[in-house]
Coordinates of C-alpha atoms and ligand atoms in Angstrom, one line a residue:
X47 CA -5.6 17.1 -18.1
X48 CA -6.8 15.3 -14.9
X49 CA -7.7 18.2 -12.3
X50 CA -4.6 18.5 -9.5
X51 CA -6.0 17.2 -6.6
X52 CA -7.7 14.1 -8.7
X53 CA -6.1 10.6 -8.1
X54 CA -7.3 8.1 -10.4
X55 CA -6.0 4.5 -9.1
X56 CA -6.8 0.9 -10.6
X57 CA -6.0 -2.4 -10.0
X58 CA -6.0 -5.0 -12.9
X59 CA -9.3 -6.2 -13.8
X60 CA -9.1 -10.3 -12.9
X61 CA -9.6 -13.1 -15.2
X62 CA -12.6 -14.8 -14.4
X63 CA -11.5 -18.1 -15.0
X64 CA -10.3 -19.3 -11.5
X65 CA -11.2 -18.2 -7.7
X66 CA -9.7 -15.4 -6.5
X67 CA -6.0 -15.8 -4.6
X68 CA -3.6 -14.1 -2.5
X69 CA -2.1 -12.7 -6.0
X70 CA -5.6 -11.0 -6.9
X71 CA -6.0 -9.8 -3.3
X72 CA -2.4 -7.9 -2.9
X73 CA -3.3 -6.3 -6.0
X74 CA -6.5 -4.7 -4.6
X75 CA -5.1 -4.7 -1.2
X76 CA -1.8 -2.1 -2.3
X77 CA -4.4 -0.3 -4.5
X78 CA -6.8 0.5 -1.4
X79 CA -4.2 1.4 1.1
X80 CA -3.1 4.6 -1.5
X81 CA -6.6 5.2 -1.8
X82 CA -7.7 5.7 1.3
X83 CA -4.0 7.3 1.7
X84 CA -5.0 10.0 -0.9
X85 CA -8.4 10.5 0.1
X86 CA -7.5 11.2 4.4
X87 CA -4.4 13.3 3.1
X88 CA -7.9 15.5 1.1
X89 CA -7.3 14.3 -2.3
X90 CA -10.5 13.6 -4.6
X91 CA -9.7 10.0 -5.1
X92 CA -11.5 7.3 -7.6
X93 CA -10.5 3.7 -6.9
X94 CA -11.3 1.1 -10.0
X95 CA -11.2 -2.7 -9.7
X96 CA -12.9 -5.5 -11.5
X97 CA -13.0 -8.6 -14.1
X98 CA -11.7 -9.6 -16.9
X99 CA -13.8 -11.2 -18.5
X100 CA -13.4 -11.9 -22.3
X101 CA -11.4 -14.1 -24.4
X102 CA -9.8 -17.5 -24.8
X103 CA -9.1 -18.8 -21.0
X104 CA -12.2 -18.0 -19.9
X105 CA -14.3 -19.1 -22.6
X106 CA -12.5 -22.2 -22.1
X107 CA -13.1 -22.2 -18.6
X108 CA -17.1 -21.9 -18.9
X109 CA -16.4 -25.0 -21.1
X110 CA -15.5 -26.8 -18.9
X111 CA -17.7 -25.5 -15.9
X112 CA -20.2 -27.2 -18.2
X113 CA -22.1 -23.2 -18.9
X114 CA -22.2 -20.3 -20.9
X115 CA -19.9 -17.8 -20.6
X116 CA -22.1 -15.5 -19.5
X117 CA -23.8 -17.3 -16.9
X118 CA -20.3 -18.8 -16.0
X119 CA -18.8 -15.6 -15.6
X120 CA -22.0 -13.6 -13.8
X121 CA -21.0 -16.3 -10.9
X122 CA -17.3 -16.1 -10.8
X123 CA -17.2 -12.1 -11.2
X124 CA -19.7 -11.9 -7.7
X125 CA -16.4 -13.8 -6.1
X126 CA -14.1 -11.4 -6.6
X127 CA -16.7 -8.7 -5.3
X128 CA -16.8 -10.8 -2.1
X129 CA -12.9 -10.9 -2.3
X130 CA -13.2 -7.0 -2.3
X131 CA -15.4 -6.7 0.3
X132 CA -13.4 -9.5 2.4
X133 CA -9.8 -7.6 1.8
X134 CA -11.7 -4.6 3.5
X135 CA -10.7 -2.2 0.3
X136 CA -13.0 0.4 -0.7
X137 CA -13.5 0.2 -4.8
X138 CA -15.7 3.6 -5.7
X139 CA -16.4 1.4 -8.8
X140 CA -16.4 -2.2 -9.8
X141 CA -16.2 -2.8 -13.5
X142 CA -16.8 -5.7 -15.8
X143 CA -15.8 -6.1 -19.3
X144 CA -19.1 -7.7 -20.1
X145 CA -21.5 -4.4 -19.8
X146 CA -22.7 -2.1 -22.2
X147 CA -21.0 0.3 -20.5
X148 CA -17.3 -1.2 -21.4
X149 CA -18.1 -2.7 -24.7
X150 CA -19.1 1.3 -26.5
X151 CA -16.0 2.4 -24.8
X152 CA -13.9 -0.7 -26.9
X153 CA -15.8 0.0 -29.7
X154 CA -15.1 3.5 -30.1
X155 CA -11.3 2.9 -29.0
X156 CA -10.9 0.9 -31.6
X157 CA -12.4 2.6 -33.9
X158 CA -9.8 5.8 -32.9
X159 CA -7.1 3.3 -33.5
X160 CA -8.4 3.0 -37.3
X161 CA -9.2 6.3 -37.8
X162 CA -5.7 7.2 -36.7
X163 CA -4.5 4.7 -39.4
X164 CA -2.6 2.3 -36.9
X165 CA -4.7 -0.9 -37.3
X166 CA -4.0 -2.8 -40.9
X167 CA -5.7 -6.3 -42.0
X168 CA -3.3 -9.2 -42.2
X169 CA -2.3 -12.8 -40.9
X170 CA -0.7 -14.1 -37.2
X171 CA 1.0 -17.1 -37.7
X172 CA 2.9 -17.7 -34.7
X173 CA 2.4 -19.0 -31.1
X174 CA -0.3 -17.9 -28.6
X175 CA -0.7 -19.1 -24.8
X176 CA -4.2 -19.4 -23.8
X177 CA -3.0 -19.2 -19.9
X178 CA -1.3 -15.8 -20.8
X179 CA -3.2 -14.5 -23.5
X180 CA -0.2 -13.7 -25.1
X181 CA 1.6 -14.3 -28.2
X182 CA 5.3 -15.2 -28.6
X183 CA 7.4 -15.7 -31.5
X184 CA 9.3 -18.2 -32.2
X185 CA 12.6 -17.1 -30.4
X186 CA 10.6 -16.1 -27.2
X187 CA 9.7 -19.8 -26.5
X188 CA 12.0 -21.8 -23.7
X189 CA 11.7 -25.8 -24.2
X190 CA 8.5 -25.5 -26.4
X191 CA 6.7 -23.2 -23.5
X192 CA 6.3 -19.6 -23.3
X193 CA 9.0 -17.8 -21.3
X194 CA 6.3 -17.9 -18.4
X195 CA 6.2 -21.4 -18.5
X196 CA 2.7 -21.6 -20.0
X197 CA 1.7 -24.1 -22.7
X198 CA 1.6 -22.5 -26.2
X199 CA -0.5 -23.5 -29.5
X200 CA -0.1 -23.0 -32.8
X201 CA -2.0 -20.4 -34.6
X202 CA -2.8 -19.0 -38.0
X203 CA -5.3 -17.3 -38.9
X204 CA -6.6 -13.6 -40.3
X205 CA -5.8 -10.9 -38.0
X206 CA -5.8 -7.1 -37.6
X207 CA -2.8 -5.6 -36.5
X208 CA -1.7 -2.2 -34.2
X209 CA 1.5 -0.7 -36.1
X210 CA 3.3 -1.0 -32.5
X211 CA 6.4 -0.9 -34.1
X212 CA 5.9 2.9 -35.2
X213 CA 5.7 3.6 -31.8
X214 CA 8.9 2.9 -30.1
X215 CA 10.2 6.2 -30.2
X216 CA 6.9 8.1 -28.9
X217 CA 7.3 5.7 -26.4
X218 CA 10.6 6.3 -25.3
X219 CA 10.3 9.8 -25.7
X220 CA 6.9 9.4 -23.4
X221 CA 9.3 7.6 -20.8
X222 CA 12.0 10.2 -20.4
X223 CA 9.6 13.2 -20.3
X224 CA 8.1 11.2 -17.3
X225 CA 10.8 9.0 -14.9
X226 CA 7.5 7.9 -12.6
X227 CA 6.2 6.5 -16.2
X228 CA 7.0 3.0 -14.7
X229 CA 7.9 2.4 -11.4
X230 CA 10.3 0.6 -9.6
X231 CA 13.6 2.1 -11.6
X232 CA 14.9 -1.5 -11.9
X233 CA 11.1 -2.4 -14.2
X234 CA 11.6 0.8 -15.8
X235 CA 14.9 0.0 -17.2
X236 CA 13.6 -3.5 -18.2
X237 CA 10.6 -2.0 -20.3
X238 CA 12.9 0.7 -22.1
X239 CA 15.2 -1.7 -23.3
X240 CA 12.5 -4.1 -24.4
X241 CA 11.6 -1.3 -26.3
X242 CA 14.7 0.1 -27.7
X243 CA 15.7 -3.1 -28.9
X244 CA 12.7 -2.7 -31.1
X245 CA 8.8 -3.5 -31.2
X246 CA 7.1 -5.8 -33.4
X247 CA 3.5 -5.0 -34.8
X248 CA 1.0 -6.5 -32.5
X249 CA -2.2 -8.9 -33.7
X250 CA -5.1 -7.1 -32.0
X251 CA -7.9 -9.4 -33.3
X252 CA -9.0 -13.2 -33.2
X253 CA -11.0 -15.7 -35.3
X254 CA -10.6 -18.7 -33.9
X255 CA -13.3 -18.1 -31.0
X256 CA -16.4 -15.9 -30.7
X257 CA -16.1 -14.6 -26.7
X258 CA -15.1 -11.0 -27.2
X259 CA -16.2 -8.0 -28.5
X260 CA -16.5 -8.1 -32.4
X261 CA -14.5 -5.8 -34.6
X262 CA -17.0 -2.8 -36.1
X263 CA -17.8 -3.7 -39.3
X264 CA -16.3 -7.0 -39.2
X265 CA -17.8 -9.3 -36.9
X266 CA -15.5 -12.5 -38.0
X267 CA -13.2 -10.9 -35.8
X268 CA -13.2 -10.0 -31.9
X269 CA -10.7 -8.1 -30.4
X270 CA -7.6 -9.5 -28.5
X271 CA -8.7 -9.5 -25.0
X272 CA -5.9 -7.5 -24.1
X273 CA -7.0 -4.4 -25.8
X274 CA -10.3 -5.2 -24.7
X275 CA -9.1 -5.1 -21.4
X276 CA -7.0 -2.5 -20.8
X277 CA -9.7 0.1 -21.9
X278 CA -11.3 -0.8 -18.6
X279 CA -9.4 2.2 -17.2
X280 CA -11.4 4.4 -19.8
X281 CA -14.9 2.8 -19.6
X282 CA -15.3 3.4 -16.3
X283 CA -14.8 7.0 -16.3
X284 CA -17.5 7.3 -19.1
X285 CA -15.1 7.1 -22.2
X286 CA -15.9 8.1 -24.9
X287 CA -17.3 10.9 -23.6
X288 CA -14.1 12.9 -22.9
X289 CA -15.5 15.7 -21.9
X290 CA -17.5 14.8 -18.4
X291 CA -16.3 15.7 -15.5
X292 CA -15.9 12.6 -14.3
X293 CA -13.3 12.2 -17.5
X294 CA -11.6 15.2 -17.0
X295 CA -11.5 15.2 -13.6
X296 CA -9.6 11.8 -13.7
X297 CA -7.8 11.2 -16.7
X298 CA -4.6 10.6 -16.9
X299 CA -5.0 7.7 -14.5
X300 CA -2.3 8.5 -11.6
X301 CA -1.6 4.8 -11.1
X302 CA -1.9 1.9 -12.8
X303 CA -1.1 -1.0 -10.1
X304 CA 0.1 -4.4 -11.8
X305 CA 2.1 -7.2 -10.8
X306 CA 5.4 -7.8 -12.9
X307 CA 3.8 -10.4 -15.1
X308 CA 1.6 -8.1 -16.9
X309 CA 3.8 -4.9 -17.3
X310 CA 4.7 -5.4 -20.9
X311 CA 1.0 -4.6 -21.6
X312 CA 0.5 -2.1 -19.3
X313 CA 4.0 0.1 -20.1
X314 CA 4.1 -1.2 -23.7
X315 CA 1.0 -1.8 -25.3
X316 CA -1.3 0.4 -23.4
X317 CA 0.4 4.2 -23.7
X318 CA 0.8 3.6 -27.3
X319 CA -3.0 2.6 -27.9
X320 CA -3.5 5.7 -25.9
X321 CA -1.7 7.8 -27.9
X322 CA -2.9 6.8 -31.1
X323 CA -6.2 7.2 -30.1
X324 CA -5.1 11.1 -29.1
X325 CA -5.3 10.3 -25.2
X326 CA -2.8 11.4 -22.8
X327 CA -1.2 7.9 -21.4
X328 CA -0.7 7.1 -17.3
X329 CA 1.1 8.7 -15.2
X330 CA 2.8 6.0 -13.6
X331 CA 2.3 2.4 -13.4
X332 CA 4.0 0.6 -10.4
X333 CA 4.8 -3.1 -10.9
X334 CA 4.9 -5.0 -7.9
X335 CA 6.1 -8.7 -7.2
X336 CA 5.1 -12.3 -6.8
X337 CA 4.5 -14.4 -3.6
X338 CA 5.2 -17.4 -3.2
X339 CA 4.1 -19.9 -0.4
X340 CA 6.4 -21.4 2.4
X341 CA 9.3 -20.9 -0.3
X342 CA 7.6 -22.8 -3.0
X343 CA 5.7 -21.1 -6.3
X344 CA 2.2 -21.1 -6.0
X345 CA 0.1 -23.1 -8.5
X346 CA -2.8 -24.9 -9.1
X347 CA -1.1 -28.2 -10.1
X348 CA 1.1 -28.0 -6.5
X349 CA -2.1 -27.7 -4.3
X350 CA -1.3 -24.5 -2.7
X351 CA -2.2 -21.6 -3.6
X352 CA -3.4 -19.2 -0.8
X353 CA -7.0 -18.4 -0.2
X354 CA -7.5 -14.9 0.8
X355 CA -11.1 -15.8 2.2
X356 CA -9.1 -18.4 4.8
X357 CA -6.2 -16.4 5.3
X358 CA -8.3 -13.5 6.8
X359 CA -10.8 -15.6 8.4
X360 CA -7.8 -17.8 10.2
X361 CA -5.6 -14.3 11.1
X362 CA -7.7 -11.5 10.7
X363 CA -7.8 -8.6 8.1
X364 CA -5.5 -6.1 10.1
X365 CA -2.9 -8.6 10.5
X366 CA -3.5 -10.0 6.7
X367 CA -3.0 -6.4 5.7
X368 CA -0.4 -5.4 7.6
X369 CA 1.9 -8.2 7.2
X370 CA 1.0 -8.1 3.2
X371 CA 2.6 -4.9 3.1
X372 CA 5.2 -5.5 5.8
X373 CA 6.8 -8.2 5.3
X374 CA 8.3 -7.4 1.6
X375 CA 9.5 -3.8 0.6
X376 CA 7.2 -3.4 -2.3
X377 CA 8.2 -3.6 -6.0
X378 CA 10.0 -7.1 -4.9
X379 CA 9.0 -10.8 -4.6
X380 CA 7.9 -12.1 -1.0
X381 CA 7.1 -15.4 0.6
X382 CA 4.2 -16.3 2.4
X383 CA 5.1 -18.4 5.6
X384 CA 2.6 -19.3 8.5
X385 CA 5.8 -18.1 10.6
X386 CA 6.4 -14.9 9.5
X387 CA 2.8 -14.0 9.5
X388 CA 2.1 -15.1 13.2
X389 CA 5.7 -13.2 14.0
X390 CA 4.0 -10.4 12.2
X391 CA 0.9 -10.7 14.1
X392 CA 2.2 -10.9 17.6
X393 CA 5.0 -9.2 17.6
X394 CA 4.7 -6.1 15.8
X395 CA 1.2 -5.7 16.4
X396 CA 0.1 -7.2 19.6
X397 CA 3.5 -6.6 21.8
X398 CA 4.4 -3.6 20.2
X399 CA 1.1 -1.4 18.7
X400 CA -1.8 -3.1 20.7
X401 CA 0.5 -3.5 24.1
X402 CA 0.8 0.4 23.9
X403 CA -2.3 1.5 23.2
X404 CA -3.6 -0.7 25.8
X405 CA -1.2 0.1 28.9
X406 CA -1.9 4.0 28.2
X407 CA -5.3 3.7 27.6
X408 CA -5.8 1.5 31.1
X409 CA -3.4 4.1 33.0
X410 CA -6.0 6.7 31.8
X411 CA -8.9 4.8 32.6
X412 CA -7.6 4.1 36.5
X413 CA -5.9 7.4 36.9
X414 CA -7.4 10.0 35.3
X415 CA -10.7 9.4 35.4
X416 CA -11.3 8.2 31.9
X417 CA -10.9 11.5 31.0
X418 CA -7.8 13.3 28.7
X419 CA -5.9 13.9 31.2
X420 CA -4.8 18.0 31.5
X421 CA -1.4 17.9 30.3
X422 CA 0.0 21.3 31.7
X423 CA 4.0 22.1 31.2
X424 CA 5.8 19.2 28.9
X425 CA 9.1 18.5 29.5
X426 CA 11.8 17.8 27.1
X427 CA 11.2 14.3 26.8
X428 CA 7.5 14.8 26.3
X429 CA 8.7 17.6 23.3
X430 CA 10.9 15.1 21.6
X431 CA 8.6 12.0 21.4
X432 CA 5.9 14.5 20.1
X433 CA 8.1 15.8 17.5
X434 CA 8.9 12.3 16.1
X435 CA 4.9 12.1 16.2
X436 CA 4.5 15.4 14.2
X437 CA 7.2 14.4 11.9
X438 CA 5.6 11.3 10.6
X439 CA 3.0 13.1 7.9
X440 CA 5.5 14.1 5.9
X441 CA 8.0 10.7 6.2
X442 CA 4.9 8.4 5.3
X443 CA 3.6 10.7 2.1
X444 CA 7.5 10.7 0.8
X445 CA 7.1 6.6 1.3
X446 CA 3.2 7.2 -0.1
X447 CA 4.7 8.7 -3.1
X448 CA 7.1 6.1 -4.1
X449 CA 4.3 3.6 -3.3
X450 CA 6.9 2.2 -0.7
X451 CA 4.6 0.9 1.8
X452 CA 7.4 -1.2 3.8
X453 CA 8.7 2.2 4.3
X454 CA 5.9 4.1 5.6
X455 CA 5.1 1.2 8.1
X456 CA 8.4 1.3 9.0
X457 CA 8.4 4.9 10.0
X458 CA 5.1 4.6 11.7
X459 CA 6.5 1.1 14.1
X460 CA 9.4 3.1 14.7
X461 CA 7.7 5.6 16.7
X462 CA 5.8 2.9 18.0
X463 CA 8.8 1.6 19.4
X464 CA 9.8 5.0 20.9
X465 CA 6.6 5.2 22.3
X466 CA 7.2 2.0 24.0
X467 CA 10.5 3.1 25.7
X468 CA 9.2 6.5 26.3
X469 CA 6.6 4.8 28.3
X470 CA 8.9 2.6 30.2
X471 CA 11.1 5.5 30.7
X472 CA 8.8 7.4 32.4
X473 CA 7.4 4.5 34.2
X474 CA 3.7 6.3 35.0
X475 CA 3.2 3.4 37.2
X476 CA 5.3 5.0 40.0
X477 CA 4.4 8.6 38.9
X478 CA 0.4 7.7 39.6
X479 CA 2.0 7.2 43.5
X480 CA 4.3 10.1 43.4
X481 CA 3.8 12.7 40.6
X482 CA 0.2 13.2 39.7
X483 CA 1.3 16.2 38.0
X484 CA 3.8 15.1 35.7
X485 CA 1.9 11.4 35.3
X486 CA -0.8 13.5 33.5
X487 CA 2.0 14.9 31.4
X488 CA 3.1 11.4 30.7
X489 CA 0.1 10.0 29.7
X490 CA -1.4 12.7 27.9
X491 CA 1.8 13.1 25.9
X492 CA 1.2 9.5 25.1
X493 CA -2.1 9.8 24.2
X494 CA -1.5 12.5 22.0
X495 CA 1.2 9.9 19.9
X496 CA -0.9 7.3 19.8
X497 CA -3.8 9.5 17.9
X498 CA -0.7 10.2 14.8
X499 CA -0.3 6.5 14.7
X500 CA -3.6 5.4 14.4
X501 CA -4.5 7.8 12.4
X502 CA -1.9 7.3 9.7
X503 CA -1.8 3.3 10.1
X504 CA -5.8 4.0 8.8
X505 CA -5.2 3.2 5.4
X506 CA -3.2 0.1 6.1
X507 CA -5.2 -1.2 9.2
X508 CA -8.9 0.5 8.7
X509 CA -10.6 -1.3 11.4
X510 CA -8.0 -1.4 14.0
X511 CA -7.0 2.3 13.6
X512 CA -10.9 3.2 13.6
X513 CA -11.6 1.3 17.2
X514 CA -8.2 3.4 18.7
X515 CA -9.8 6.3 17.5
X516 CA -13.1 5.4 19.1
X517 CA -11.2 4.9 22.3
X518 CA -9.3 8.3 22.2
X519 CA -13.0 9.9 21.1
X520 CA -11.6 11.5 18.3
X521 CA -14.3 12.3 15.9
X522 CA -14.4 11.8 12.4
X523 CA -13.7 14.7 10.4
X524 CA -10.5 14.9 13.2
X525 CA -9.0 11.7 11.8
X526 CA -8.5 13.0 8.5
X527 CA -4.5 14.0 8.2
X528 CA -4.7 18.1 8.7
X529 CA -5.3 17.6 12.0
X530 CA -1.5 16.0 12.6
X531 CA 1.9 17.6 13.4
X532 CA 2.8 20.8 15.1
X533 CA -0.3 22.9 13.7
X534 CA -3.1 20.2 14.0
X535 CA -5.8 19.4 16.1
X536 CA -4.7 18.4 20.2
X537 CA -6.5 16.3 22.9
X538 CA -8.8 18.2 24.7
X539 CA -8.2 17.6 28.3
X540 CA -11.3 16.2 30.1
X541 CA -12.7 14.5 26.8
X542 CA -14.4 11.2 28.5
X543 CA -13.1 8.1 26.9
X544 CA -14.7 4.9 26.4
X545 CA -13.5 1.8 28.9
X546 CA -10.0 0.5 26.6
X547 CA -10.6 -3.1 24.6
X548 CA -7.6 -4.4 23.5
X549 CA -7.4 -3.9 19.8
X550 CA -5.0 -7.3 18.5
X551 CA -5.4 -10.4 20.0
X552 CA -2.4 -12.5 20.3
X553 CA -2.4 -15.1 17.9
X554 CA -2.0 -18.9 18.7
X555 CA 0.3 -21.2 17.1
X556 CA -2.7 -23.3 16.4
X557 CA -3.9 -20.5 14.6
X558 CA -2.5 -21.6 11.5
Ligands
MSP721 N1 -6.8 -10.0 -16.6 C1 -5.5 -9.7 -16.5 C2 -5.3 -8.2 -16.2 C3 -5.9 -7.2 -17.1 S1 -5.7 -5.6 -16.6 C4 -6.2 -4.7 -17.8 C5 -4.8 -10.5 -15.5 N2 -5.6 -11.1 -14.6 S2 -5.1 -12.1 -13.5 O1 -6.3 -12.5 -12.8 O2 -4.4 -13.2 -14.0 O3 -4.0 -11.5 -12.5 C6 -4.2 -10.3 -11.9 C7 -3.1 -9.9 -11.0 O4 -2.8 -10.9 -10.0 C8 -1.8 -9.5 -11.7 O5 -1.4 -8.2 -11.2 C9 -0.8 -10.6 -11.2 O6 0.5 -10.1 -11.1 C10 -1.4 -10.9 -9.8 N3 -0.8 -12.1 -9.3 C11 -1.2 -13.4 -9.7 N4 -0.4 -14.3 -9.0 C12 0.4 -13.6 -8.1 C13 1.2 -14.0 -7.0 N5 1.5 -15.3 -6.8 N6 1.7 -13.0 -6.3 C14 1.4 -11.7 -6.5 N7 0.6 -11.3 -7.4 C15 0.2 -12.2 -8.4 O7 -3.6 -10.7 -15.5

């Protein structure tokens, strides 16, 4: 049982076959945003990412590259640590598929799997999509493709099996003891009627190639790259040592993040190889959506898929981030348009969030002294936009919870926006020439707000929220979230700020 305050978060593990894209990036991005989430709000957090890097496709891949696998995936693995790094996320551990490390954690999986007597020896014949890594069955396949669209091949050949289909009702029952087993509802429902309808026994080994991990004690074999993968989430925590506290602080993972594509492995596949292997399965895996690109699917063959190197260089990571999880209540499918993203951008952040920050901050600087200005008696406007302030903790870890990220933003801009008219309302302008009493009110009031938002848009914008901070002097253990709402931490009046910098640029059109 993972301890209480653990919270054990992956991304997928990417296929090192291609450069990293904007799909690979969201991933990671949605992964580090609860991270960091968990870990200000004083959680013990571990955040795994990292590559896939077995099987067909990317054996296939090094082909062509002209290398080894090895060698061919040592190079394309260091660009999705640079893809990390780029994003801004904050991994506590990178895995590959290819280390030691990972291939004693397979090896002893599968040898659980055996032991528990759910892997028999047998024959696939059927269909199998390199591009997915999957295999169909006959009735599956749409105009001789997988239902994905992917190219399928023929195969036959010796194979060890999982007995899968003994586990539909362990599975089901697994589901309705936990309804945050798979999240949205709407993918939930999906997976437990694929699953009532029946499960088929699943081929768990190849022949035809040798890039995997063999099969103990029968090395003509390697195992699917699925299962192989999947045990990521294990090897990194030291399996199959169960008993370190670094296992049993952590497992049961706490959340699995995928994208829709690859649930059926995730909410299918993966508890019941847990269980069979006597391991407790997830606690909730969260499916998100696809983007697609001015309204059009991203693909290779179409020229456009969406660099996440470019895209940050060309808007910047705040405003990559924040209109990534903006723009699209998450869970659904979004599109990516050089429109939206610059509206995003320059409205919501530079107008709205950077606009206030900046006019209050200036105010302070030419009327106070650059000093926290000594508030004194608030009045009942002051009490009310504070309260919205104080209020927002709790609204963004309800949102946090049901890894609604649209939501918690949305909460947060609201009170940006009643920050704004709060501002206007008060007009400190004409208070610094009438009311130097009440303008300190005003501003520090103001102030005060604008330390809740940037401390709780940290997750989502780290770099922005940290230079607001900087500028309001708040020090670091003080950004954490117990010092927010009503029994937190307060501006100390006379605390000497820093001159203001505006924190987001307007964006040009040429921008894009
Ligand atoms: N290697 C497997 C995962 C194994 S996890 C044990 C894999 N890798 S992948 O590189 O193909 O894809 C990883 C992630 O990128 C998936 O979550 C997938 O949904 C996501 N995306 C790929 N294209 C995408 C979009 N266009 N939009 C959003 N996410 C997409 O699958």
């Amino acid at each position: 049982m993972a301890a209480r305050d653990a919270f054990y978060v992956t991304s997928p593990i990417y296929y090192v076959n291609d450069s990293p894209h904007i799909g690979h990036a969201y991933t990671t991005l949605a992964c580090d945003v609860v991270a960091r989430f968990m870990r200000l709000d004083g959680r013990r957090v571990r955040f795994l990412t990292g590559t896939d890097e077995h099987g067909q496709k990317v054996e296939k891949a090094a082909r062509e590259a002209g290398m080894e696998p090895k060698a061919f995936t040592d190079e394309v693995s260091q660009r999705f640590r640079r893809m990390v790094e780029v994003m801004g996320t904050s991994p506590d551990d990178f895995i590959r598929t290819t280390e030691e490390r990972h291939i004693r954690a397979v090896t002893a999986l599968w040898r659980k799997l055996v032991e528990a007597g759910d892997v028999y020896l047998g024959t696939y014949a059927g269909w199998y999509s390199v591009r997915d890594e999957a295999f169909y069955a006959e009735s599956e396949l749409v105009d001789g493709k997988a239902p994905t669209g992917a190219p399928v091949e023929w195969v036959e050949e010796p194979s060890y099996f999982f007995r899968l289909s003994a586990w539909r009702d362990r599975l089901l029952a697994y589901y309705e003891r936990n309804p945050r087993a798979i999240l949205p509802p709407s993918r939930r429902n999906e997976v437990v009627s694929f699953v009532k309808a029946g499960l088929q026994d699943l081929s768990v080994s190849r022949t035809s190639f040798r890039w995997g991990i063999p099969v103990p004690g029968d090395p003509d074999h390697v195992i699917y790259v699925w299962l192989d993968a999947l045990t990521n989430y294990l090897s990194a925590l030291g399996y199959p040592d169960t008993e370190s506290e670094l296992f049993t602080t952590f497992w049961p993972a706490s959340l699995h993040m995928v994208g829709k594509d690859i649930l059926r492995f995730h909410a299918v596949y993966w508890p019941a190889f847990l269980m069979s292997a006597g391991l407790e399965p997830p606690q909730c895996v969260f499916a998100h959506g696809w983007w697609t690109n001015e309204g059009q699917k991203i693909s290779k063959s179409l020229g456009n898929v969406i660099d996440p190197f470019d895209l940050v260089a060309r808007y910047g990571l705040d405003q990559v981030r924040y209109f990534l999880l903006r723009e699209v209540p998450f869970g659904q499918d979004g599109d990516f348009s050089r429109a939206a993203m610059l509206k995003r951008a320059n409205h919501d952040l530079a107008n709205d969030y950077g606009n206030l920050v900046q006019r209050v901050l200036t105010m302070v600087q030419r009327n106070c002294a650059g000093r926290i200005p000594d508030p004194g008696g608030l009045a009942a406007e002051d009490d009310e936009l504070l309260a919205a302030a104080h209020a927002l903790l709790p609204a963004v870890r309800a949102a946090m919870e049901e890894v609604a990220f649209h939501r918690a933003l949305e909460a947060i801009f609201e009170v940006v926006g009643k920050a704004n008219r709060y501002v206007d309302a008060q007009a400190p302008w004409v208070l610094a020439k009438r009311d130097p009493v009440r303008l300190k009110a005003v501003l520090w009031t103001a102030c005060e707000t604008i330390r809740h938002l940037a401390t709780l848009t940290q997750p989502f914008m780290p770099d922005a929220s940290a230079r607001i901070l900087d500028q309001l002097a708040v020090s670091e253990p003080a950004r954490r979230f117990p010092s927010l709402g009503p029994d937190g931490a307060r501006l100390v009046p006379g605390t000497p700020l820093p001159p203001p910098v505006p924190v987001f640029p307007r964006l040009q059109e040429s921008a894009a």
